[in-house]
């Protein structure tokens, strides 16, 4: 069930049987010379929407802009400051909790979001903790690549060149979902360098085409579909456990 | 050209010929018993993506959550506080301006967003105004229903029952774009009441099924397509004028 | 009854019979070569204080600084950032609501304030809307030129050259109230240009003497008095309707 | 010269000879059973406007709402949170500094404002101090009762019963300026108690009619005029020293 | 009893007999050529920890960074903006109040902190004052040099050259507590100048070695111990009165 | 070299040879029935101060309060909201960077701080990234238990019962440094349970004595000294690499 394509009475009805909602969350940022700028929000959206077809899930609209300050030297990147990102997450959560959702699950597609999302959770919980009041909902963050089965699959598909940004796995997922958007590019060097992440100019100087440790050219539609399939199974499984908590 | 489906080098290339970007912006909120919760962000997205096919436009990802506090008594509504919304708009603008975009056009789908978006523009301009520095970009807000030709068309299509929330025109646009999501519902009363907009409980008491002044059941796929076609033409025209300024 | 010239026991007494309070709100900003910097807060103050003499009204102190970032290239302009303005409006409202006022009416004198005041109202209502609590007060914004009868009168008095900033009507109101402050200046051009409002340097370049679309030299003490008289009647009438809601 | 009653070209002209501006700042809060709610903003306004008649001074509009949280249990009090108050002071200063004012003098009428105004000054200076940039303006806070000659005069006029809130001196100043607003009330007890200032309910319990340590009934129009005269002389003198710094 | 060296069950036990907690609060900032950067947080910590040995006191960890923007032109100074400082004080208070402490006493070591701490108190109280709720705790600020007996002792020890920053008394306190950290320096001039405090560059230009009005070289270990002894007695006395309130 | 025990000229001198500064950062929060409330800020302080004796390091004052909202149901815990914590970190960094420090190293003692510190780094970098300016400093976060050699040593010392909160290793470090503060307590159960971390009431219900997965009673002074020795070596080594970057 896609929340945005439902009516409010349908959500009311849904709440009678389940109080769990999944928010695909990512970032719109450079993904090297052949990865789509939307990769990090497209991946969790693709996986969540695919899972919705086979599982009994409720998917919120996609939170498509995240914390990507380090990518701002590359055109097309849109970033929220951590403080803004936290305020927005808080407003999403308080809106959904208002309706009675008590299990709010963020399916994340951007590693750079993790710290800020967790800080946002702590900020939200703080209101209850200072007031000595029980928090009426549970927040959970899951990166899609941490869903059960994914890391093993990626290690098998990409024994070398997976890296950590503009990875072949994430690009493959977008290619599988949008085969008319497949792009190719000669990687130079084949595998990008590694290094620390700091501000945007430093990033651009270290990672000249935007990739970190990856060979994006390994991405194929076929592998992308395998990853999606595994992630769908993993997500349905993970939500079942979350519901059962 | 869809920004999220482009690579950063493609955006770099684009910036050589055009520094204009369009952001579809809306809200995810109740739209009465047969309107989709996503209506207000779907409409500008539908129009912008359709226009992108025929015009030389660059479309940013959709800003899908807006200021909808008054709808929070209806399940599925997600709202940002005005202060959060303003901070997020500021971060979007500063990100895009960082890349050299100097004409940033918000195609809006939610009347309730207007005041806050304008306040956000003033907040952004303030930095330059206090500092006596020239602002390197122009911000523009356009509601899709204010695009040239739309209001006349809607008046013709819906001589009565258009109203101001959950209107047949906006619902028709979503139906035309997503015919498999068409819903129907017996309106009771046929035309919803009018009244002031205040907090969420007050809203729910006044507008019991969520509509304001509208008869949503007038929406059809066919009329929706007519509105989309008119809006596409209007948008391409409006952007041409904006570029020429 | 002027709140600032009353004692707290008198306000306590007043609250037994009426819970409505009127806040004149405006801006201190350039008004062209012959308009007073205080025009936009003087007008609602003049009208409200005049109405207080004939009607049973409670007038709060004047909120004299508003959102005027676009006027900052002209000396004497004082502006609040929208975020500051919103915080201040919220504190005023929460203070007055604390005492039991449940109808808080802002009589506004500056078009540039409208978006931010409405965003402030939404921010204030949000607290109640997220919490699913009834808001104990009603907020209302009324521009003095939108009071019943004013626009027709101005159209009659100024068939051309009214414009939208440093208008003859607002300047006339201040002249009528402060005849010893009447100023004159040769308008050059007679009627100022029109155009969009952006940041302060852009504004100064477009509107070289500060006016927009107006011929301020049409202002006279006599016409100002007519406008004040009409506005007083309109305000008393508008408050009566507000009370009756 | 009153800024609000001037035009922007007049302020431009003024800036050629003087870059000093005086802001009367106070609070709108209960002042016991016979003191006006506006006392604390009226006093600095009265003194500054009187001084303007004999001295070559530029007076900004009055900042009429300050930090009065402790008075909120008494009807009519309007308070800004310290954080809001600081943001507003910062915006005033940045607006005035934008025009070239480099000596910004706050003539204060409310003891409860002092800490927050000084914190605001530090917040404003911080921007320059972190950036290692010279601050282009000087901020100064002066309570009107600390102007040269005032404390001695008050000690002479009110050997007992002056106290610290709803004092006969401040009430006398308002009575002298607005003799038609003179009020009287039997003080019970004659001299109000003293004690610490905390939150609003605590304040109301300690100081049942709002006064602290004072006998407001000592206020007379005549003494008020003496105080005004002394304050006018003191202000003109103080500004001369400030200009000469 | 030192809170940081206790366990939570010990604090639980403590709360059965006393609900008072003392927070040493200061600043880390330049103290002239021979004063330690930590002087202002070391002094209240030294006094509070010494008092804890003879009195039945509970001492929280030291709040060691305060508002020192004016000292930022001297290396080693660390400052919080007033707004940050206020937020942090609020969080400390809300944490301690959560456990049931109802008397929270700040023993301050930095004059530059006073305004901001008081503004923070007002911000904290505001929540209760707007809501018309009783505040469950009392906040108190005491500068260690204002403890009973200290000012007389310092006047006796330093008839000249005490001054207001990098004073011999505060330096002596640190020397007495940390005799291995004693430093010496030839003062030039012997007694530093006085003047107003503004931004950091202005401060550096006025007070070239950082001192204000003081001759730091008067500080000795012996006098420091006398001051500590007096302050310990004064603190125990002051807390007894605070408890009894 | 301890910054707080130095003078500003000494820091000036230091900056000629090294622009690196280490900030011990932790939290003041419950650590089970026998761990000190200060454990998480004491550990990095103990290690940093010990390392300072053998290495050429500059140690800032300890940042002793962190993000501990989940521990607020246990007396003595003091927590900063993530937003406050981020603002304070930003002010520390901007103060130190003002003096020329270009390598700012946070030695952290609290796992719950990690996300917020990283979010703070991103917030700080954002200013430079949006502005396309090079950031003049490098920020680094290192948990003391992640220093080279520590995890292996702890695994050897505590093959079972190490856990993740109130661990025997951190408690041992405090016992070694403060042997007069050694406490003991019968653990019940011997090894505490594991589980997710959410708000404070949820935490208290899950982890009844505060520990997570640990047997604090394994802590000894001797083992604590071994850990300190290893951490000192690890820290000196880590800083050398950081300096060399």
PDB file of N, CA, C and O in Angstrom, chain E residues 3-6 8 10 12 28 37-38 61-62 64-65 72-77 79 81 84 91-92 95 98-99 183 209, chain F residues 3-6 8 10 12 28 36-38 61-62 64-65 72-77 79 81 84 91-92 95 98-99 183 209:
ATOM      1  N   UNK E   3      29.133  14.583  42.239  1.00  0.00           N
ATOM      2  CA  UNK E   3      28.193  13.823  41.425  1.00  0.00           C
ATOM      3  C   UNK E   3      28.908  12.892  40.449  1.00  0.00           C
ATOM      4  O   UNK E   3      28.532  11.727  40.308  1.00  0.00           O
ATOM      5  N   UNK E   4      29.932  13.393  39.785  1.00  0.00           N
ATOM      6  CA  UNK E   4      30.592  12.591  38.751  1.00  0.00           C
ATOM      7  C   UNK E   4      31.313  11.375  39.327  1.00  0.00           C
ATOM      8  O   UNK E   4      31.568  10.410  38.598  1.00  0.00           O
ATOM      9  N   UNK E   5      31.642  11.436  40.609  1.00  0.00           N
ATOM     10  CA  UNK E   5      32.331  10.308  41.240  1.00  0.00           C
ATOM     11  C   UNK E   5      31.373   9.459  42.069  1.00  0.00           C
ATOM     12  O   UNK E   5      31.796   8.697  42.922  1.00  0.00           O
ATOM     13  N   UNK E   6      30.110   9.634  41.818  1.00  0.00           N
ATOM     14  CA  UNK E   6      29.081   8.846  42.495  1.00  0.00           C
ATOM     15  C   UNK E   6      28.407   7.925  41.483  1.00  0.00           C
ATOM     16  O   UNK E   6      28.556   8.097  40.276  1.00  0.00           O
ATOM     17  N   UNK E   8      24.596   6.129  40.259  1.00  0.00           N
ATOM     18  CA  UNK E   8      23.208   6.607  40.281  1.00  0.00           C
ATOM     19  C   UNK E   8      22.447   6.182  41.531  1.00  0.00           C
ATOM     20  O   UNK E   8      21.633   6.978  42.039  1.00  0.00           O
ATOM     21  N   UNK E  10      23.619   6.056  44.467  1.00  0.00           N
ATOM     22  CA  UNK E  10      24.053   7.002  45.499  1.00  0.00           C
ATOM     23  C   UNK E  10      23.333   8.350  45.350  1.00  0.00           C
ATOM     24  O   UNK E  10      22.994   9.000  46.343  1.00  0.00           O
ATOM     25  N   UNK E  12      20.369   8.698  43.968  1.00  0.00           N
ATOM     26  CA  UNK E  12      19.003   8.398  44.429  1.00  0.00           C
ATOM     27  C   UNK E  12      18.903   8.530  45.945  1.00  0.00           C
ATOM     28  O   UNK E  12      17.954   9.124  46.471  1.00  0.00           O
ATOM     29  N   UNK E  28      36.758  29.313  29.763  1.00  0.00           N
ATOM     30  CA  UNK E  28      38.162  29.018  29.456  1.00  0.00           C
ATOM     31  C   UNK E  28      38.637  30.120  28.518  1.00  0.00           C
ATOM     32  O   UNK E  28      38.287  30.121  27.337  1.00  0.00           O
ATOM     33  N   UNK E  37      44.587  29.885  31.426  1.00  0.00           N
ATOM     34  CA  UNK E  37      43.387  29.968  30.584  1.00  0.00           C
ATOM     35  C   UNK E  37      42.162  29.409  31.310  1.00  0.00           C
ATOM     36  O   UNK E  37      41.043  29.852  31.105  1.00  0.00           O
ATOM     37  N   UNK E  38      42.388  28.431  32.179  1.00  0.00           N
ATOM     38  CA  UNK E  38      41.255  27.812  32.871  1.00  0.00           C
ATOM     39  C   UNK E  38      40.803  28.555  34.116  1.00  0.00           C
ATOM     40  O   UNK E  38      39.856  28.106  34.790  1.00  0.00           O
ATOM     41  N   UNK E  61      29.403  18.125  37.857  1.00  0.00           N
ATOM     42  CA  UNK E  61      30.612  18.381  37.063  1.00  0.00           C
ATOM     43  C   UNK E  61      30.701  19.871  36.739  1.00  0.00           C
ATOM     44  O   UNK E  61      29.694  20.583  36.766  1.00  0.00           O
ATOM     45  N   UNK E  62      31.887  20.313  36.419  1.00  0.00           N
ATOM     46  CA  UNK E  62      32.102  21.732  36.129  1.00  0.00           C
ATOM     47  C   UNK E  62      31.692  22.068  34.697  1.00  0.00           C
ATOM     48  O   UNK E  62      32.061  21.370  33.762  1.00  0.00           O
ATOM     49  N   UNK E  64      32.596  24.128  32.033  1.00  0.00           N
ATOM     50  CA  UNK E  64      33.891  24.815  31.928  1.00  0.00           C
ATOM     51  C   UNK E  64      34.049  25.801  30.755  1.00  0.00           C
ATOM     52  O   UNK E  64      35.090  26.443  30.645  1.00  0.00           O
ATOM     53  N   UNK E  65      33.060  25.872  29.885  1.00  0.00           N
ATOM     54  CA  UNK E  65      33.154  26.828  28.776  1.00  0.00           C
ATOM     55  C   UNK E  65      31.965  27.770  28.856  1.00  0.00           C
ATOM     56  O   UNK E  65      30.822  27.316  28.970  1.00  0.00           O
ATOM     57  N   UNK E  72      38.374  36.320  22.284  1.00  0.00           N
ATOM     58  CA  UNK E  72      38.760  35.391  21.204  1.00  0.00           C
ATOM     59  C   UNK E  72      39.989  35.829  20.412  1.00  0.00           C
ATOM     60  O   UNK E  72      40.532  35.027  19.643  1.00  0.00           O
ATOM     61  N   UNK E  73      40.447  37.043  20.583  1.00  0.00           N
ATOM     62  CA  UNK E  73      41.689  37.425  19.887  1.00  0.00           C
ATOM     63  C   UNK E  73      42.936  36.910  20.611  1.00  0.00           C
ATOM     64  O   UNK E  73      44.048  37.142  20.138  1.00  0.00           O
ATOM     65  N   UNK E  74      42.750  36.233  21.726  1.00  0.00           N
ATOM     66  CA  UNK E  74      43.886  35.675  22.479  1.00  0.00           C
ATOM     67  C   UNK E  74      43.819  34.146  22.411  1.00  0.00           C
ATOM     68  O   UNK E  74      42.782  33.546  22.746  1.00  0.00           O
ATOM     69  N   UNK E  75      44.922  33.552  22.035  1.00  0.00           N
ATOM     70  CA  UNK E  75      44.964  32.102  21.802  1.00  0.00           C
ATOM     71  C   UNK E  75      44.564  31.290  23.027  1.00  0.00           C
ATOM     72  O   UNK E  75      44.985  31.596  24.146  1.00  0.00           O
ATOM     73  N   UNK E  76      43.821  30.257  22.777  1.00  0.00           N
ATOM     74  CA  UNK E  76      43.420  29.353  23.842  1.00  0.00           C
ATOM     75  C   UNK E  76      42.018  29.605  24.362  1.00  0.00           C
ATOM     76  O   UNK E  76      41.413  28.731  24.983  1.00  0.00           O
ATOM     77  N   UNK E  77      41.495  30.785  24.102  1.00  0.00           N
ATOM     78  CA  UNK E  77      40.124  31.103  24.510  1.00  0.00           C
ATOM     79  C   UNK E  77      39.125  30.227  23.745  1.00  0.00           C
ATOM     80  O   UNK E  77      39.245  30.062  22.530  1.00  0.00           O
ATOM     81  N   UNK E  79      34.914  29.925  23.419  1.00  0.00           N
ATOM     82  CA  UNK E  79      33.684  30.630  23.801  1.00  0.00           C
ATOM     83  C   UNK E  79      32.460  29.959  23.207  1.00  0.00           C
ATOM     84  O   UNK E  79      32.502  29.427  22.099  1.00  0.00           O
ATOM     85  N   UNK E  81      28.614  30.909  21.941  1.00  0.00           N
ATOM     86  CA  UNK E  81      27.700  32.008  21.674  1.00  0.00           C
ATOM     87  C   UNK E  81      26.650  32.052  22.788  1.00  0.00           C
ATOM     88  O   UNK E  81      26.277  31.003  23.317  1.00  0.00           O
ATOM     89  N   UNK E  84      23.954  29.456  22.277  1.00  0.00           N
ATOM     90  CA  UNK E  84      24.381  28.086  22.584  1.00  0.00           C
ATOM     91  C   UNK E  84      24.482  27.876  24.087  1.00  0.00           C
ATOM     92  O   UNK E  84      24.041  26.847  24.625  1.00  0.00           O
ATOM     93  N   UNK E  91      19.500  22.599  29.080  1.00  0.00           N
ATOM     94  CA  UNK E  91      19.561  21.132  29.078  1.00  0.00           C
ATOM     95  C   UNK E  91      20.119  20.592  30.401  1.00  0.00           C
ATOM     96  O   UNK E  91      19.637  19.575  30.911  1.00  0.00           O
ATOM     97  N   UNK E  92      21.121  21.262  30.949  1.00  0.00           N
ATOM     98  CA  UNK E  92      21.633  20.847  32.271  1.00  0.00           C
ATOM     99  C   UNK E  92      20.498  20.920  33.310  1.00  0.00           C
ATOM    100  O   UNK E  92      20.300  19.982  34.080  1.00  0.00           O
ATOM    101  N   UNK E  95      17.825  18.312  32.843  1.00  0.00           N
ATOM    102  CA  UNK E  95      18.311  16.990  33.236  1.00  0.00           C
ATOM    103  C   UNK E  95      18.258  16.831  34.753  1.00  0.00           C
ATOM    104  O   UNK E  95      17.757  15.834  35.278  1.00  0.00           O
ATOM    105  N   UNK E  98      14.808  16.720  36.182  1.00  0.00           N
ATOM    106  CA  UNK E  98      14.203  15.413  35.890  1.00  0.00           C
ATOM    107  C   UNK E  98      14.383  14.435  37.048  1.00  0.00           C
ATOM    108  O   UNK E  98      13.531  13.570  37.293  1.00  0.00           O
ATOM    109  N   UNK E  99      15.505  14.559  37.762  1.00  0.00           N
ATOM    110  CA  UNK E  99      15.789  13.634  38.861  1.00  0.00           C
ATOM    111  C   UNK E  99      15.193  14.109  40.181  1.00  0.00           C
ATOM    112  O   UNK E  99      15.279  13.395  41.188  1.00  0.00           O
ATOM    113  N   UNK E 183      52.947  30.711  37.817  1.00  0.00           N
ATOM    114  CA  UNK E 183      53.714  31.376  36.767  1.00  0.00           C
ATOM    115  C   UNK E 183      53.983  32.807  37.216  1.00  0.00           C
ATOM    116  O   UNK E 183      53.286  33.337  38.090  1.00  0.00           O
ATOM    117  N   UNK E 209      47.698  43.041  26.736  1.00  0.00           N
ATOM    118  CA  UNK E 209      48.129  41.731  27.256  1.00  0.00           C
ATOM    119  C   UNK E 209      46.958  40.962  27.858  1.00  0.00           C
ATOM    120  O   UNK E 209      47.160  39.919  28.444  1.00  0.00           O
TER     121      UNK E 209
ATOM    122  N   UNK F   3      45.944  22.842  27.934  1.00  0.00           N
ATOM    123  CA  UNK F   3      45.555  24.189  27.531  1.00  0.00           C
ATOM    124  C   UNK F   3      45.057  25.024  28.708  1.00  0.00           C
ATOM    125  O   UNK F   3      45.434  26.185  28.855  1.00  0.00           O
ATOM    126  N   UNK F   4      44.224  24.431  29.552  1.00  0.00           N
ATOM    127  CA  UNK F   4      43.620  25.204  30.641  1.00  0.00           C
ATOM    128  C   UNK F   4      44.651  25.655  31.669  1.00  0.00           C
ATOM    129  O   UNK F   4      44.402  26.605  32.422  1.00  0.00           O
ATOM    130  N   UNK F   5      45.781  24.954  31.726  1.00  0.00           N
ATOM    131  CA  UNK F   5      46.825  25.308  32.688  1.00  0.00           C
ATOM    132  C   UNK F   5      47.964  26.077  32.023  1.00  0.00           C
ATOM    133  O   UNK F   5      49.055  26.174  32.578  1.00  0.00           O
ATOM    134  N   UNK F   6      47.689  26.594  30.843  1.00  0.00           N
ATOM    135  CA  UNK F   6      48.665  27.403  30.124  1.00  0.00           C
ATOM    136  C   UNK F   6      48.168  28.841  30.055  1.00  0.00           C
ATOM    137  O   UNK F   6      47.004  29.127  30.328  1.00  0.00           O
ATOM    138  N   UNK F   8      47.904  32.406  27.542  1.00  0.00           N
ATOM    139  CA  UNK F   8      47.727  32.618  26.103  1.00  0.00           C
ATOM    140  C   UNK F   8      49.055  32.797  25.382  1.00  0.00           C
ATOM    141  O   UNK F   8      49.177  32.303  24.240  1.00  0.00           O
ATOM    142  N   UNK F  10      51.732  31.230  25.970  1.00  0.00           N
ATOM    143  CA  UNK F  10      52.248  29.855  25.803  1.00  0.00           C
ATOM    144  C   UNK F  10      51.536  29.137  24.648  1.00  0.00           C
ATOM    145  O   UNK F  10      52.141  28.361  23.921  1.00  0.00           O
ATOM    146  N   UNK F  12      50.207  30.687  22.077  1.00  0.00           N
ATOM    147  CA  UNK F  12      50.768  31.334  20.882  1.00  0.00           C
ATOM    148  C   UNK F  12      52.083  30.663  20.473  1.00  0.00           C
ATOM    149  O   UNK F  12      52.319  30.393  19.288  1.00  0.00           O
ATOM    150  N   UNK F  28      28.160  12.594  31.089  1.00  0.00           N
ATOM    151  CA  UNK F  28      27.979  12.347  32.512  1.00  0.00           C
ATOM    152  C   UNK F  28      26.652  11.623  32.661  1.00  0.00           C
ATOM    153  O   UNK F  28      25.597  12.249  32.551  1.00  0.00           O
ATOM    154  N   UNK F  36      31.032   4.977  37.917  1.00  0.00           N
ATOM    155  CA  UNK F  36      30.866   6.390  38.255  1.00  0.00           C
ATOM    156  C   UNK F  36      30.044   7.104  37.187  1.00  0.00           C
ATOM    157  O   UNK F  36      30.165   6.805  35.992  1.00  0.00           O
ATOM    158  N   UNK F  37      29.253   8.074  37.626  1.00  0.00           N
ATOM    159  CA  UNK F  37      28.488   8.862  36.660  1.00  0.00           C
ATOM    160  C   UNK F  37      29.409   9.556  35.659  1.00  0.00           C
ATOM    161  O   UNK F  37      29.053   9.750  34.498  1.00  0.00           O
ATOM    162  N   UNK F  38      30.603   9.912  36.091  1.00  0.00           N
ATOM    163  CA  UNK F  38      31.519  10.620  35.196  1.00  0.00           C
ATOM    164  C   UNK F  38      32.343   9.725  34.284  1.00  0.00           C
ATOM    165  O   UNK F  38      33.162  10.230  33.499  1.00  0.00           O
ATOM    166  N   UNK F  61      40.453  21.592  27.531  1.00  0.00           N
ATOM    167  CA  UNK F  61      39.600  21.172  28.648  1.00  0.00           C
ATOM    168  C   UNK F  61      38.654  20.056  28.186  1.00  0.00           C
ATOM    169  O   UNK F  61      38.394  19.910  26.995  1.00  0.00           O
ATOM    170  N   UNK F  62      38.157  19.325  29.127  1.00  0.00           N
ATOM    171  CA  UNK F  62      37.276  18.196  28.813  1.00  0.00           C
ATOM    172  C   UNK F  62      35.853  18.669  28.548  1.00  0.00           C
ATOM    173  O   UNK F  62      35.305  19.452  29.332  1.00  0.00           O
ATOM    174  N   UNK F  64      32.534  17.681  29.009  1.00  0.00           N
ATOM    175  CA  UNK F  64      32.107  16.608  29.915  1.00  0.00           C
ATOM    176  C   UNK F  64      30.628  16.216  29.869  1.00  0.00           C
ATOM    177  O   UNK F  64      30.225  15.275  30.555  1.00  0.00           O
ATOM    178  N   UNK F  65      29.841  16.931  29.088  1.00  0.00           N
ATOM    179  CA  UNK F  65      28.417  16.554  28.989  1.00  0.00           C
ATOM    180  C   UNK F  65      28.102  16.271  27.516  1.00  0.00           C
ATOM    181  O   UNK F  65      28.421  17.089  26.648  1.00  0.00           O
ATOM    182  N   UNK F  72      18.354   9.206  31.019  1.00  0.00           N
ATOM    183  CA  UNK F  72      17.777  10.217  31.913  1.00  0.00           C
ATOM    184  C   UNK F  72      16.849   9.655  32.984  1.00  0.00           C
ATOM    185  O   UNK F  72      16.492  10.376  33.924  1.00  0.00           O
ATOM    186  N   UNK F  73      16.466   8.394  32.878  1.00  0.00           N
ATOM    187  CA  UNK F  73      15.653   7.834  33.968  1.00  0.00           C
ATOM    188  C   UNK F  73      16.498   7.423  35.170  1.00  0.00           C
ATOM    189  O   UNK F  73      15.947   6.942  36.170  1.00  0.00           O
ATOM    190  N   UNK F  74      17.804   7.598  35.084  1.00  0.00           N
ATOM    191  CA  UNK F  74      18.687   7.266  36.205  1.00  0.00           C
ATOM    192  C   UNK F  74      19.291   8.551  36.768  1.00  0.00           C
ATOM    193  O   UNK F  74      19.876   9.346  36.016  1.00  0.00           O
ATOM    194  N   UNK F  75      19.188   8.719  38.062  1.00  0.00           N
ATOM    195  CA  UNK F  75      19.609   9.960  38.726  1.00  0.00           C
ATOM    196  C   UNK F  75      21.076  10.290  38.482  1.00  0.00           C
ATOM    197  O   UNK F  75      21.941   9.415  38.548  1.00  0.00           O
ATOM    198  N   UNK F  76      21.314  11.559  38.250  1.00  0.00           N
ATOM    199  CA  UNK F  76      22.678  12.040  38.079  1.00  0.00           C
ATOM    200  C   UNK F  76      23.061  12.232  36.631  1.00  0.00           C
ATOM    201  O   UNK F  76      24.014  12.954  36.335  1.00  0.00           O
ATOM    202  N   UNK F  77      22.315  11.607  35.721  1.00  0.00           N
ATOM    203  CA  UNK F  77      22.579  11.782  34.293  1.00  0.00           C
ATOM    204  C   UNK F  77      22.291  13.221  33.877  1.00  0.00           C
ATOM    205  O   UNK F  77      21.267  13.782  34.250  1.00  0.00           O
ATOM    206  N   UNK F  79      22.222  15.419  30.260  1.00  0.00           N
ATOM    207  CA  UNK F  79      22.287  15.237  28.808  1.00  0.00           C
ATOM    208  C   UNK F  79      22.063  16.541  28.071  1.00  0.00           C
ATOM    209  O   UNK F  79      21.283  17.389  28.503  1.00  0.00           O
ATOM    210  N   UNK F  81      20.599  17.936  24.449  1.00  0.00           N
ATOM    211  CA  UNK F  81      19.882  17.561  23.232  1.00  0.00           C
ATOM    212  C   UNK F  81      20.894  17.530  22.077  1.00  0.00           C
ATOM    213  O   UNK F  81      21.843  18.339  22.073  1.00  0.00           O
ATOM    214  N   UNK F  84      21.621  21.007  20.750  1.00  0.00           N
ATOM    215  CA  UNK F  84      22.474  21.810  21.632  1.00  0.00           C
ATOM    216  C   UNK F  84      23.924  21.331  21.551  1.00  0.00           C
ATOM    217  O   UNK F  84      24.855  22.137  21.468  1.00  0.00           O
ATOM    218  N   UNK F  91      30.812  25.768  18.305  1.00  0.00           N
ATOM    219  CA  UNK F  91      31.444  26.929  18.945  1.00  0.00           C
ATOM    220  C   UNK F  91      32.855  26.590  19.434  1.00  0.00           C
ATOM    221  O   UNK F  91      33.761  27.424  19.325  1.00  0.00           O
ATOM    222  N   UNK F  92      33.050  25.408  19.987  1.00  0.00           N
ATOM    223  CA  UNK F  92      34.403  24.987  20.384  1.00  0.00           C
ATOM    224  C   UNK F  92      35.329  25.007  19.158  1.00  0.00           C
ATOM    225  O   UNK F  92      36.443  25.540  19.210  1.00  0.00           O
ATOM    226  N   UNK F  95      36.092  28.465  17.870  1.00  0.00           N
ATOM    227  CA  UNK F  95      37.008  29.171  18.773  1.00  0.00           C
ATOM    228  C   UNK F  95      38.443  28.707  18.524  1.00  0.00           C
ATOM    229  O   UNK F  95      39.361  29.522  18.377  1.00  0.00           O
ATOM    230  N   UNK F  98      39.853  29.721  15.217  1.00  0.00           N
ATOM    231  CA  UNK F  98      40.164  31.157  15.246  1.00  0.00           C
ATOM    232  C   UNK F  98      41.629  31.409  15.592  1.00  0.00           C
ATOM    233  O   UNK F  98      42.238  32.365  15.130  1.00  0.00           O
ATOM    234  N   UNK F  99      42.181  30.543  16.430  1.00  0.00           N
ATOM    235  CA  UNK F  99      43.564  30.732  16.866  1.00  0.00           C
ATOM    236  C   UNK F  99      44.565  30.084  15.905  1.00  0.00           C
ATOM    237  O   UNK F  99      45.767  30.213  16.096  1.00  0.00           O
ATOM    238  N   UNK F 183      34.488   1.233  43.714  1.00  0.00           N
ATOM    239  CA  UNK F 183      33.246   0.763  44.328  1.00  0.00           C
ATOM    240  C   UNK F 183      33.019  -0.684  43.924  1.00  0.00           C
ATOM    241  O   UNK F 183      33.598  -1.163  42.941  1.00  0.00           O
ATOM    242  N   UNK F 209      19.267  -2.048  35.969  1.00  0.00           N
ATOM    243  CA  UNK F 209      20.297  -1.381  36.786  1.00  0.00           C
ATOM    244  C   UNK F 209      21.204  -0.492  35.942  1.00  0.00           C
ATOM    245  O   UNK F 209      22.178   0.038  36.441  1.00  0.00           O
TER     246      UNK F 209
END
